[in-house]
Amino acid sequence: MHIRKAKPEDMKQVLERIRELAVFEKEPDAVVITEEDLIRDGFSEQPLFYCFVAEEENELLGIALYYYRYSTWKGKTIHLEDLIVKEDQRGKGIGFELYKAIIQKGKEEGVRRIEWAVLDWNTPAITFYENTGAKVFSDWRVAQMDENGIANFLIQNS
């Protein structure tokens, strides 16, 4: 198994891992992106995301998808959107190696923070992150507005 940067031809398997995560997070119908979306958005002149993959014999056992953000307090940061290991491959250190690749990338890029979200019921992940020195905050809440919320807001405030 080795860790490498993703290529456009990996996006079919990347999408499979993303769908697996959606099932794990109890949102099996939430994924609406396509392989074509991933190729366009990750490999254009100004990519919206980057991705490391854990590969063995042409199979992607896991992915770590990330992008850059800007903090008014810290400057350039990395947001780790998804760290996914194929269910039958968990517990073999693959997630750790992908996580390590993200942290190494952050160090190389000189970011002052790497951040991600974890569901409060995913205690194995929380324990893993805390054991690696990450702080898992309980006092911050994630806020999101979906497509319907965006449309309704704009209708109500036009």
PDB file of N, CA and C in Angstrom, residues 17 20 59-61 85-92 94:
ATOM      1  N   ARG A  17     -15.698   5.784  -2.436  1.00  0.00           N
ATOM      2  CA  ARG A  17     -15.357   5.967  -1.018  1.00  0.00           C
ATOM      3  C   ARG A  17     -16.263   7.030  -0.389  1.00  0.00           C
ATOM      4  N   GLU A  20     -19.505   5.515   0.393  1.00  0.00           N
ATOM      5  CA  GLU A  20     -19.373   4.668   1.584  1.00  0.00           C
ATOM      6  C   GLU A  20     -19.450   5.510   2.851  1.00  0.00           C
ATOM      7  N   GLU A  59      -6.326  -0.521  -6.410  1.00  0.00           N
ATOM      8  CA  GLU A  59      -7.556  -0.293  -5.652  1.00  0.00           C
ATOM      9  C   GLU A  59      -7.306   0.809  -4.632  1.00  0.00           C
ATOM     10  N   LEU A  60      -8.247   1.760  -4.562  1.00  0.00           N
ATOM     11  CA  LEU A  60      -8.130   2.834  -3.570  1.00  0.00           C
ATOM     12  C   LEU A  60      -8.755   2.358  -2.266  1.00  0.00           C
ATOM     13  N   LEU A  61      -7.902   2.126  -1.291  1.00  0.00           N
ATOM     14  CA  LEU A  61      -8.351   1.637   0.006  1.00  0.00           C
ATOM     15  C   LEU A  61      -8.837   2.773   0.895  1.00  0.00           C
ATOM     16  N   VAL A  85     -11.627   5.378   4.875  1.00  0.00           N
ATOM     17  CA  VAL A  85     -10.975   4.106   4.594  1.00  0.00           C
ATOM     18  C   VAL A  85     -12.075   3.089   4.332  1.00  0.00           C
ATOM     19  N   LYS A  86     -11.880   2.321   3.287  1.00  0.00           N
ATOM     20  CA  LYS A  86     -12.830   1.273   2.926  1.00  0.00           C
ATOM     21  C   LYS A  86     -13.115   0.422   4.158  1.00  0.00           C
ATOM     22  N   GLU A  87     -14.382   0.110   4.374  1.00  0.00           N
ATOM     23  CA  GLU A  87     -14.784  -0.549   5.621  1.00  0.00           C
ATOM     24  C   GLU A  87     -13.987  -1.822   5.908  1.00  0.00           C
ATOM     25  N   ASP A  88     -13.777  -2.659   4.910  1.00  0.00           N
ATOM     26  CA  ASP A  88     -13.067  -3.921   5.155  1.00  0.00           C
ATOM     27  C   ASP A  88     -11.550  -3.741   5.295  1.00  0.00           C
ATOM     28  N   GLN A  89     -11.078  -2.488   5.204  1.00  0.00           N
ATOM     29  CA  GLN A  89      -9.646  -2.207   5.332  1.00  0.00           C
ATOM     30  C   GLN A  89      -9.311  -1.418   6.603  1.00  0.00           C
ATOM     31  N   ARG A  90     -10.326  -1.120   7.406  1.00  0.00           N
ATOM     32  CA  ARG A  90     -10.098  -0.331   8.624  1.00  0.00           C
ATOM     33  C   ARG A  90      -9.304  -1.127   9.649  1.00  0.00           C
ATOM     34  N   GLY A  91      -8.555  -0.411  10.465  1.00  0.00           N
ATOM     35  CA  GLY A  91      -7.769  -1.056  11.506  1.00  0.00           C
ATOM     36  C   GLY A  91      -6.405  -1.528  11.050  1.00  0.00           C
ATOM     37  N   LYS A  92      -6.023  -1.180   9.823  1.00  0.00           N
ATOM     38  CA  LYS A  92      -4.730  -1.618   9.277  1.00  0.00           C
ATOM     39  C   LYS A  92      -3.716  -0.479   9.196  1.00  0.00           C
ATOM     40  N   ILE A  94      -4.183   2.395   7.566  1.00  0.00           N
ATOM     41  CA  ILE A  94      -4.336   3.165   6.331  1.00  0.00           C
ATOM     42  C   ILE A  94      -4.794   4.585   6.641  1.00  0.00           C
TER      43      ILE A  94
END
